[in-house]
Amino acid sequence: MFTLAEVASLNDIQPTYRILKPWWDVFMDYLAVVMLMVAIFAGTMQLTKDQVVCLPVLQSTVNSKAQPSTSGKADFTTVETTTGQGEAASMRTVSFGSAPTVTPDVPLSRATSSQYQPTESGQELKKEQKDSSGRKTNLDFQQYVFINQMCYHLALPWYSKYFPYLVLIHTIILIVSSNFWFKYPKTCSKIEHFVSILGKCFESPWTTKALSETACEDSEENKQRLTGAQSLPKYVSTSSDEGSPSASTPMITKSGFKFSADKPMIEVPSVTILDKKDGEQAKALFEKVRKFRAHVEDSDLIYKLYVGQTVIKTVKFIFILCYTANFVNTISFEHICNPKVEHLIGYTQFECTHNMAYMLKKLLISYISLICVYGFICLYTLFWLFRIPLKEYSFEKVREESSFSDIPDVKNDFAFLLHMVDQYDQLYSKRFGVFLSEVSENKLREISLNHEWTFEKLRQHVSRNAQDKQELHLFMLSGVPDAVFDLTDLDVLKLELIPEAKIPAKISQMTNLQELHLCHCPAKVEQTAFSFLRDHLRCLHVKFTDVAEIPAWVYLLKNLRELYLIGNLNSENNKMIGLESLRELRHLKILHVKSNLTKIPPNITDVAPHLTKLVIHNDGTKLVVLNSLKKMTNVAELELQNCELERIPHAIFSLSNLQELDLKSNSIRTIEEIISFQHLKRLTCLKLWHNKIVNIPSSITHIKNLESLYLSNNKLESLPAAVFSLQKLRYLDVSYNSIALIPVEIGLLQNLQHFHITGNKIDILPKQLFKCVKLRTLNLGQNSITSIPDKISQLLQLTHLELKGNCLDRLPATLGQCQLLRKSGLVVEDHLFDALPSEVKEVLNQDTSIPFANGI
């Protein structure tokens, strides 16, 4: 046996889910509880009071012997029987004076045989007849009990016996159908998440602040009307006292207005700054709402499930109403029973009464009334579900009433849940909409950012770079703090991974700012700020993923001197670099492009007349078309790195003003075209390092003005004598090749100052090497050198000597005669240095001891 509370618990939902229960669901829940009470009450009455009382029908006796009594009055006899529950019941049979009399205590056999046995005394028979009254049935007590139970199951309609249980089962099904969407796993998690977020959004201090600012903006619209009042006294102060806020409503600062006869003034309401904890919670809510929207808008399972359970309830209502209405008339007080047990009882027909008939009929009528009301509400719910498109929700009204005009409309399950919440309280959706607005989120970020990054904190992050300029690097912030623009002495500003960066007019205060870095930061600028950058900015670095991320205002900086573009300029969606506006960069001198180009963009020729340095760093993509280079006649420095070049491009030979050429990290195998460099009279630096060059042609002698030659990380096995005919050569780098011998002609390079031959197969140093008396740097590491000649003392200007990684067993003592060489410039194993004479070590350590002594 279960209690009403246990059954009603099936209808319980979490208190937080009540915001998703419209009035019809609440009403149907109460109707379900009432139906439960009807079922349990009827069941209790049936178990405790339900019974049937039956008497045999004596049709033959009545038809043959029924005569009126002499006294004109009917005699009655009462027979007490019990039902299956053991309760006593009274039966009345009407008999006339001429009927035979049988007492209930006399069995049927005895009563029948007594009709044929002579009485012992006529006086006793008369006395017995006087004591008995009514119709004699000749049935004993157990026979009445038996026939009552038989007729209870045979004569009563089945609905009278199972009515309470049917009501209980139907009600439980309706309750489960009403709350199934709260229990189904695939919808329960979404609903629980939605209710949790909705409650936090409703109580968030940011919601209160955002709506307060909206109210303030609305109040400012009345400024013209208020200031136009002519009848106000000279000093009037009014305040709005329309009502004090309740405990459940957000606190809004009262707006106060002050006027004077000379100049009207408006006192702007103060807005409380969010503390750090509230700000972080609000930012987390924005992220949760964004992810929840993306998750829920993909499907309409919640909507379909709610429609489905409503349809099930409606069908259930129609089914119950159809079959229940047919059984109202079957419930009656009197019933005729033919149990077919004449061989046990002696009678074929009985007339029975059902003592619960009246009560059951009233309860059934009440149940039908409740079901009808329940069904009409289900029909209304279906009407509401299909009257408007519930899979679309518009925040149009919220956008009109607030300053957040960018609140997007939502769809599918997200829209349906908001429609359900509106049936509870529309304020929930209004507050929830604040967290769908990007404008609102940006305002929150701006407030939190300015609260966290104060002027003092930014000043601590300012450092000096390699050029001794004051530099500030901001990384992964939600925006640019306002205090940044108060650093008026800043030279370099780096903004990295700041997607919502905005440059206001305050940047005009930064008069020293000349260099700006935008790394994955499509910054937006105000008109005044753009005018300042256009006139003052000299160097701009832009790092991006797609060319569309480059701000349009970049192409209009007419005083820009250096432009660095790092990103994908040759994507599938954009096969041409989008630099059509470079023609406006009239003063551009240096253009650095690090991308994946297959050809040099023709638009670069827009700046060709004044461009002096062009750098193209590819990511390994083969650069094929280079004809545009011919138009850059004023380029002095050209770098084509990692472009998969196999030969020196012929277009380079047309650059008559070229002074430095860098072809690093390509696939150049032969440099026979080097003879064409003789037309480049100004070429002084040639960098062919990190290629696959096998030999150096003798025609290199034609580059007579060459001062620096980089051939490291190639596949050279020897150095031709032609290299040493370049009398102006000051820098020679042939490191990390397979060179086994240094030619004696090296002594001809009297201007050589830096010689790098690290990582080769050198075993002997020629004496002619030390005739290059201007050498300052000599790198001989990672070779097979066994000894260092004493003539190294001739290198009086030597400041850096690398010997580590050779086969040396000692160092020459003449190292001490290299006047500019110090231990910091000597790269050698420790045991070799320790083996030097003490006076030599003292000379080499001189640079470390002198500052120490001065410090003392």
PDB file of N, CA, C and O in Angstrom, residues 515-566:
ATOM      1  N   GLU A 515      56.511  53.421 -34.026  1.00  0.00           N
ATOM      2  CA  GLU A 515      56.494  52.026 -34.469  1.00  0.00           C
ATOM      3  C   GLU A 515      55.320  51.301 -33.811  1.00  0.00           C
ATOM      4  O   GLU A 515      55.127  51.395 -32.601  1.00  0.00           O
ATOM      5  N   LEU A 516      54.546  50.571 -34.629  1.00  0.00           N
ATOM      6  CA  LEU A 516      53.359  49.866 -34.148  1.00  0.00           C
ATOM      7  C   LEU A 516      53.371  48.434 -34.683  1.00  0.00           C
ATOM      8  O   LEU A 516      53.603  48.211 -35.875  1.00  0.00           O
ATOM      9  N   HIS A 517      53.111  47.469 -33.777  1.00  0.00           N
ATOM     10  CA  HIS A 517      53.042  46.059 -34.149  1.00  0.00           C
ATOM     11  C   HIS A 517      51.615  45.565 -33.922  1.00  0.00           C
ATOM     12  O   HIS A 517      51.066  45.712 -32.819  1.00  0.00           O
ATOM     13  N   LEU A 518      51.026  44.950 -34.957  1.00  0.00           N
ATOM     14  CA  LEU A 518      49.688  44.358 -34.865  1.00  0.00           C
ATOM     15  C   LEU A 518      49.804  42.879 -35.216  1.00  0.00           C
ATOM     16  O   LEU A 518      49.823  42.508 -36.398  1.00  0.00           O
ATOM     17  N   CYS A 519      49.883  42.028 -34.197  1.00  0.00           N
ATOM     18  CA  CYS A 519      50.037  40.587 -34.402  1.00  0.00           C
ATOM     19  C   CYS A 519      48.692  39.911 -34.183  1.00  0.00           C
ATOM     20  O   CYS A 519      48.229  39.814 -33.033  1.00  0.00           O
ATOM     21  N   HIS A 520      48.081  39.474 -35.285  1.00  0.00           N
ATOM     22  CA  HIS A 520      46.744  38.868 -35.226  1.00  0.00           C
ATOM     23  C   HIS A 520      45.789  39.797 -34.461  1.00  0.00           C
ATOM     24  O   HIS A 520      45.079  39.379 -33.559  1.00  0.00           O
ATOM     25  N   CYS A 521      45.847  41.028 -34.860  1.00  0.00           N
ATOM     26  CA  CYS A 521      45.099  42.060 -34.142  1.00  0.00           C
ATOM     27  C   CYS A 521      44.524  43.049 -35.160  1.00  0.00           C
ATOM     28  O   CYS A 521      45.143  44.078 -35.453  1.00  0.00           O
ATOM     29  N   PRO A 522      43.353  42.744 -35.725  1.00  0.00           N
ATOM     30  CA  PRO A 522      42.738  43.654 -36.706  1.00  0.00           C
ATOM     31  C   PRO A 522      42.169  44.900 -36.039  1.00  0.00           C
ATOM     32  O   PRO A 522      40.967  45.023 -35.834  1.00  0.00           O
ATOM     33  N   ALA A 523      43.041  45.793 -35.684  1.00  0.00           N
ATOM     34  CA  ALA A 523      42.645  46.954 -34.892  1.00  0.00           C
ATOM     35  C   ALA A 523      41.772  47.913 -35.695  1.00  0.00           C
ATOM     36  O   ALA A 523      41.950  48.096 -36.899  1.00  0.00           O
ATOM     37  N   LYS A 524      40.821  48.505 -34.983  1.00  0.00           N
ATOM     38  CA  LYS A 524      39.967  49.535 -35.548  1.00  0.00           C
ATOM     39  C   LYS A 524      40.395  50.876 -34.981  1.00  0.00           C
ATOM     40  O   LYS A 524      40.701  50.989 -33.795  1.00  0.00           O
ATOM     41  N   VAL A 525      40.389  51.892 -35.818  1.00  0.00           N
ATOM     42  CA  VAL A 525      40.845  53.218 -35.384  1.00  0.00           C
ATOM     43  C   VAL A 525      39.749  54.242 -35.638  1.00  0.00           C
ATOM     44  O   VAL A 525      38.972  54.135 -36.598  1.00  0.00           O
ATOM     45  N   GLU A 526      39.689  55.213 -34.749  1.00  0.00           N
ATOM     46  CA  GLU A 526      38.790  56.339 -34.951  1.00  0.00           C
ATOM     47  C   GLU A 526      39.407  57.307 -35.961  1.00  0.00           C
ATOM     48  O   GLU A 526      40.609  57.251 -36.251  1.00  0.00           O
ATOM     49  N   GLN A 527      38.605  58.206 -36.466  1.00  0.00           N
ATOM     50  CA  GLN A 527      39.063  59.105 -37.515  1.00  0.00           C
ATOM     51  C   GLN A 527      40.213  59.991 -37.032  1.00  0.00           C
ATOM     52  O   GLN A 527      41.225  60.161 -37.726  1.00  0.00           O
ATOM     53  N   THR A 528      40.091  60.512 -35.826  1.00  0.00           N
ATOM     54  CA  THR A 528      41.154  61.367 -35.285  1.00  0.00           C
ATOM     55  C   THR A 528      42.425  60.573 -35.068  1.00  0.00           C
ATOM     56  O   THR A 528      43.539  61.048 -35.340  1.00  0.00           O
ATOM     57  N   ALA A 529      42.267  59.325 -34.585  1.00  0.00           N
ATOM     58  CA  ALA A 529      43.425  58.471 -34.372  1.00  0.00           C
ATOM     59  C   ALA A 529      44.103  58.139 -35.703  1.00  0.00           C
ATOM     60  O   ALA A 529      45.345  58.105 -35.793  1.00  0.00           O
ATOM     61  N   PHE A 530      43.311  57.902 -36.740  1.00  0.00           N
ATOM     62  CA  PHE A 530      43.898  57.605 -38.051  1.00  0.00           C
ATOM     63  C   PHE A 530      44.691  58.803 -38.575  1.00  0.00           C
ATOM     64  O   PHE A 530      45.776  58.638 -39.146  1.00  0.00           O
ATOM     65  N   SER A 531      44.167  59.982 -38.394  1.00  0.00           N
ATOM     66  CA  SER A 531      44.898  61.175 -38.857  1.00  0.00           C
ATOM     67  C   SER A 531      46.249  61.288 -38.173  1.00  0.00           C
ATOM     68  O   SER A 531      47.261  61.638 -38.811  1.00  0.00           O
ATOM     69  N   PHE A 532      46.286  60.965 -36.899  1.00  0.00           N
ATOM     70  CA  PHE A 532      47.554  61.018 -36.170  1.00  0.00           C
ATOM     71  C   PHE A 532      48.516  59.952 -36.688  1.00  0.00           C
ATOM     72  O   PHE A 532      49.698  60.237 -36.939  1.00  0.00           O
ATOM     73  N   LEU A 533      48.035  58.709 -36.853  1.00  0.00           N
ATOM     74  CA  LEU A 533      48.905  57.630 -37.332  1.00  0.00           C
ATOM     75  C   LEU A 533      49.380  57.907 -38.757  1.00  0.00           C
ATOM     76  O   LEU A 533      50.527  57.592 -39.107  1.00  0.00           O
ATOM     77  N   ARG A 534      48.539  58.466 -39.563  1.00  0.00           N
ATOM     78  CA  ARG A 534      48.916  58.749 -40.948  1.00  0.00           C
ATOM     79  C   ARG A 534      50.077  59.726 -41.016  1.00  0.00           C
ATOM     80  O   ARG A 534      50.952  59.622 -41.889  1.00  0.00           O
ATOM     81  N   ASP A 535      50.133  60.654 -40.093  1.00  0.00           N
ATOM     82  CA  ASP A 535      51.166  61.692 -40.138  1.00  0.00           C
ATOM     83  C   ASP A 535      52.407  61.331 -39.345  1.00  0.00           C
ATOM     84  O   ASP A 535      53.503  61.832 -39.663  1.00  0.00           O
ATOM     85  N   HIS A 536      52.279  60.475 -38.316  1.00  0.00           N
ATOM     86  CA  HIS A 536      53.402  60.260 -37.412  1.00  0.00           C
ATOM     87  C   HIS A 536      53.999  58.857 -37.469  1.00  0.00           C
ATOM     88  O   HIS A 536      55.181  58.692 -37.119  1.00  0.00           O
ATOM     89  N   LEU A 537      53.239  57.854 -37.857  1.00  0.00           N
ATOM     90  CA  LEU A 537      53.749  56.482 -37.806  1.00  0.00           C
ATOM     91  C   LEU A 537      54.793  56.268 -38.900  1.00  0.00           C
ATOM     92  O   LEU A 537      54.575  56.635 -40.065  1.00  0.00           O
ATOM     93  N   ARG A 538      55.912  55.634 -38.520  1.00  0.00           N
ATOM     94  CA  ARG A 538      56.995  55.390 -39.453  1.00  0.00           C
ATOM     95  C   ARG A 538      57.192  53.900 -39.762  1.00  0.00           C
ATOM     96  O   ARG A 538      57.617  53.559 -40.866  1.00  0.00           O
ATOM     97  N   CYS A 539      56.913  53.044 -38.807  1.00  0.00           N
ATOM     98  CA  CYS A 539      57.155  51.612 -38.983  1.00  0.00           C
ATOM     99  C   CYS A 539      55.927  50.826 -38.512  1.00  0.00           C
ATOM    100  O   CYS A 539      55.414  51.079 -37.413  1.00  0.00           O
ATOM    101  N   LEU A 540      55.461  49.884 -39.332  1.00  0.00           N
ATOM    102  CA  LEU A 540      54.279  49.099 -38.998  1.00  0.00           C
ATOM    103  C   LEU A 540      54.538  47.620 -39.289  1.00  0.00           C
ATOM    104  O   LEU A 540      54.955  47.263 -40.396  1.00  0.00           O
ATOM    105  N   HIS A 541      54.280  46.773 -38.291  1.00  0.00           N
ATOM    106  CA  HIS A 541      54.376  45.323 -38.432  1.00  0.00           C
ATOM    107  C   HIS A 541      52.962  44.749 -38.337  1.00  0.00           C
ATOM    108  O   HIS A 541      52.266  44.989 -37.345  1.00  0.00           O
ATOM    109  N   VAL A 542      52.548  43.988 -39.343  1.00  0.00           N
ATOM    110  CA  VAL A 542      51.223  43.360 -39.346  1.00  0.00           C
ATOM    111  C   VAL A 542      51.399  41.860 -39.547  1.00  0.00           C
ATOM    112  O   VAL A 542      51.911  41.424 -40.585  1.00  0.00           O
ATOM    113  N   LYS A 543      50.964  41.090 -38.556  1.00  0.00           N
ATOM    114  CA  LYS A 543      51.004  39.625 -38.641  1.00  0.00           C
ATOM    115  C   LYS A 543      49.566  39.115 -38.662  1.00  0.00           C
ATOM    116  O   LYS A 543      48.753  39.496 -37.829  1.00  0.00           O
ATOM    117  N   PHE A 544      49.259  38.253 -39.633  1.00  0.00           N
ATOM    118  CA  PHE A 544      47.867  37.864 -39.853  1.00  0.00           C
ATOM    119  C   PHE A 544      47.814  36.416 -40.323  1.00  0.00           C
ATOM    120  O   PHE A 544      48.833  35.802 -40.676  1.00  0.00           O
ATOM    121  N   THR A 545      46.596  35.869 -40.352  1.00  0.00           N
ATOM    122  CA  THR A 545      46.361  34.527 -40.881  1.00  0.00           C
ATOM    123  C   THR A 545      45.842  34.587 -42.309  1.00  0.00           C
ATOM    124  O   THR A 545      46.242  33.795 -43.155  1.00  0.00           O
ATOM    125  N   ASP A 546      44.960  35.519 -42.565  1.00  0.00           N
ATOM    126  CA  ASP A 546      44.410  35.723 -43.902  1.00  0.00           C
ATOM    127  C   ASP A 546      44.548  37.193 -44.263  1.00  0.00           C
ATOM    128  O   ASP A 546      44.505  38.074 -43.403  1.00  0.00           O
ATOM    129  N   VAL A 547      44.703  37.457 -45.547  1.00  0.00           N
ATOM    130  CA  VAL A 547      44.948  38.830 -45.984  1.00  0.00           C
ATOM    131  C   VAL A 547      43.800  39.757 -45.627  1.00  0.00           C
ATOM    132  O   VAL A 547      43.983  40.976 -45.478  1.00  0.00           O
ATOM    133  N   ALA A 548      42.597  39.187 -45.435  1.00  0.00           N
ATOM    134  CA  ALA A 548      41.445  40.022 -45.086  1.00  0.00           C
ATOM    135  C   ALA A 548      41.580  40.632 -43.700  1.00  0.00           C
ATOM    136  O   ALA A 548      40.866  41.578 -43.361  1.00  0.00           O
ATOM    137  N   GLU A 549      42.489  40.086 -42.879  1.00  0.00           N
ATOM    138  CA  GLU A 549      42.666  40.614 -41.531  1.00  0.00           C
ATOM    139  C   GLU A 549      43.493  41.894 -41.505  1.00  0.00           C
ATOM    140  O   GLU A 549      43.574  42.550 -40.465  1.00  0.00           O
ATOM    141  N   ILE A 550      44.115  42.236 -42.614  1.00  0.00           N
ATOM    142  CA  ILE A 550      44.902  43.472 -42.649  1.00  0.00           C
ATOM    143  C   ILE A 550      43.939  44.642 -42.626  1.00  0.00           C
ATOM    144  O   ILE A 550      43.073  44.768 -43.504  1.00  0.00           O
ATOM    145  N   PRO A 551      44.028  45.528 -41.649  1.00  0.00           N
ATOM    146  CA  PRO A 551      43.108  46.674 -41.601  1.00  0.00           C
ATOM    147  C   PRO A 551      43.244  47.539 -42.851  1.00  0.00           C
ATOM    148  O   PRO A 551      44.346  47.745 -43.371  1.00  0.00           O
ATOM    149  N   ALA A 552      42.130  48.032 -43.330  1.00  0.00           N
ATOM    150  CA  ALA A 552      42.123  48.828 -44.565  1.00  0.00           C
ATOM    151  C   ALA A 552      42.901  50.122 -44.413  1.00  0.00           C
ATOM    152  O   ALA A 552      43.483  50.620 -45.393  1.00  0.00           O
ATOM    153  N   TRP A 553      42.949  50.655 -43.192  1.00  0.00           N
ATOM    154  CA  TRP A 553      43.628  51.936 -43.010  1.00  0.00           C
ATOM    155  C   TRP A 553      45.144  51.823 -43.142  1.00  0.00           C
ATOM    156  O   TRP A 553      45.845  52.837 -43.260  1.00  0.00           O
ATOM    157  N   VAL A 554      45.664  50.594 -43.141  1.00  0.00           N
ATOM    158  CA  VAL A 554      47.105  50.399 -43.264  1.00  0.00           C
ATOM    159  C   VAL A 554      47.606  50.943 -44.604  1.00  0.00           C
ATOM    160  O   VAL A 554      48.699  51.516 -44.698  1.00  0.00           O
ATOM    161  N   TYR A 555      46.804  50.770 -45.661  1.00  0.00           N
ATOM    162  CA  TYR A 555      47.221  51.177 -47.000  1.00  0.00           C
ATOM    163  C   TYR A 555      47.166  52.678 -47.214  1.00  0.00           C
ATOM    164  O   TYR A 555      47.518  53.156 -48.292  1.00  0.00           O
ATOM    165  N   LEU A 556      46.717  53.413 -46.213  1.00  0.00           N
ATOM    166  CA  LEU A 556      46.562  54.864 -46.369  1.00  0.00           C
ATOM    167  C   LEU A 556      47.541  55.666 -45.515  1.00  0.00           C
ATOM    168  O   LEU A 556      47.403  56.880 -45.406  1.00  0.00           O
ATOM    169  N   LEU A 557      48.520  54.991 -44.920  1.00  0.00           N
ATOM    170  CA  LEU A 557      49.499  55.682 -44.064  1.00  0.00           C
ATOM    171  C   LEU A 557      50.583  56.287 -44.958  1.00  0.00           C
ATOM    172  O   LEU A 557      51.613  55.661 -45.231  1.00  0.00           O
ATOM    173  N   LYS A 558      50.363  57.486 -45.381  1.00  0.00           N
ATOM    174  CA  LYS A 558      51.201  58.086 -46.424  1.00  0.00           C
ATOM    175  C   LYS A 558      52.636  58.356 -45.961  1.00  0.00           C
ATOM    176  O   LYS A 558      53.547  58.423 -46.802  1.00  0.00           O
ATOM    177  N   ASN A 559      52.877  58.516 -44.659  1.00  0.00           N
ATOM    178  CA  ASN A 559      54.221  58.800 -44.162  1.00  0.00           C
ATOM    179  C   ASN A 559      54.939  57.563 -43.648  1.00  0.00           C
ATOM    180  O   ASN A 559      55.988  57.670 -43.007  1.00  0.00           O
ATOM    181  N   LEU A 560      54.379  56.392 -43.934  1.00  0.00           N
ATOM    182  CA  LEU A 560      54.985  55.151 -43.456  1.00  0.00           C
ATOM    183  C   LEU A 560      56.304  54.899 -44.198  1.00  0.00           C
ATOM    184  O   LEU A 560      56.375  55.037 -45.429  1.00  0.00           O
ATOM    185  N   ARG A 561      57.341  54.501 -43.442  1.00  0.00           N
ATOM    186  CA  ARG A 561      58.652  54.222 -44.024  1.00  0.00           C
ATOM    187  C   ARG A 561      58.908  52.713 -44.151  1.00  0.00           C
ATOM    188  O   ARG A 561      59.514  52.282 -45.133  1.00  0.00           O
ATOM    189  N   GLU A 562      58.437  51.933 -43.177  1.00  0.00           N
ATOM    190  CA  GLU A 562      58.709  50.495 -43.172  1.00  0.00           C
ATOM    191  C   GLU A 562      57.401  49.733 -42.944  1.00  0.00           C
ATOM    192  O   GLU A 562      56.640  50.071 -42.034  1.00  0.00           O
ATOM    193  N   LEU A 563      57.188  48.707 -43.773  1.00  0.00           N
ATOM    194  CA  LEU A 563      55.994  47.878 -43.654  1.00  0.00           C
ATOM    195  C   LEU A 563      56.396  46.411 -43.658  1.00  0.00           C
ATOM    196  O   LEU A 563      57.058  45.944 -44.593  1.00  0.00           O
ATOM    197  N   TYR A 564      55.978  45.710 -42.611  1.00  0.00           N
ATOM    198  CA  TYR A 564      56.282  44.280 -42.460  1.00  0.00           C
ATOM    199  C   TYR A 564      54.964  43.507 -42.478  1.00  0.00           C
ATOM    200  O   TYR A 564      54.111  43.700 -41.594  1.00  0.00           O
ATOM    201  N   LEU A 565      54.787  42.647 -43.471  1.00  0.00           N
ATOM    202  CA  LEU A 565      53.575  41.836 -43.615  1.00  0.00           C
ATOM    203  C   LEU A 565      53.957  40.368 -43.436  1.00  0.00           C
ATOM    204  O   LEU A 565      54.754  39.819 -44.218  1.00  0.00           O
ATOM    205  N   ILE A 566      53.347  39.731 -42.435  1.00  0.00           N
ATOM    206  CA  ILE A 566      53.652  38.330 -42.131  1.00  0.00           C
ATOM    207  C   ILE A 566      52.346  37.562 -42.085  1.00  0.00           C
ATOM    208  O   ILE A 566      51.504  37.803 -41.207  1.00  0.00           O
TER     209      ILE A 566
END
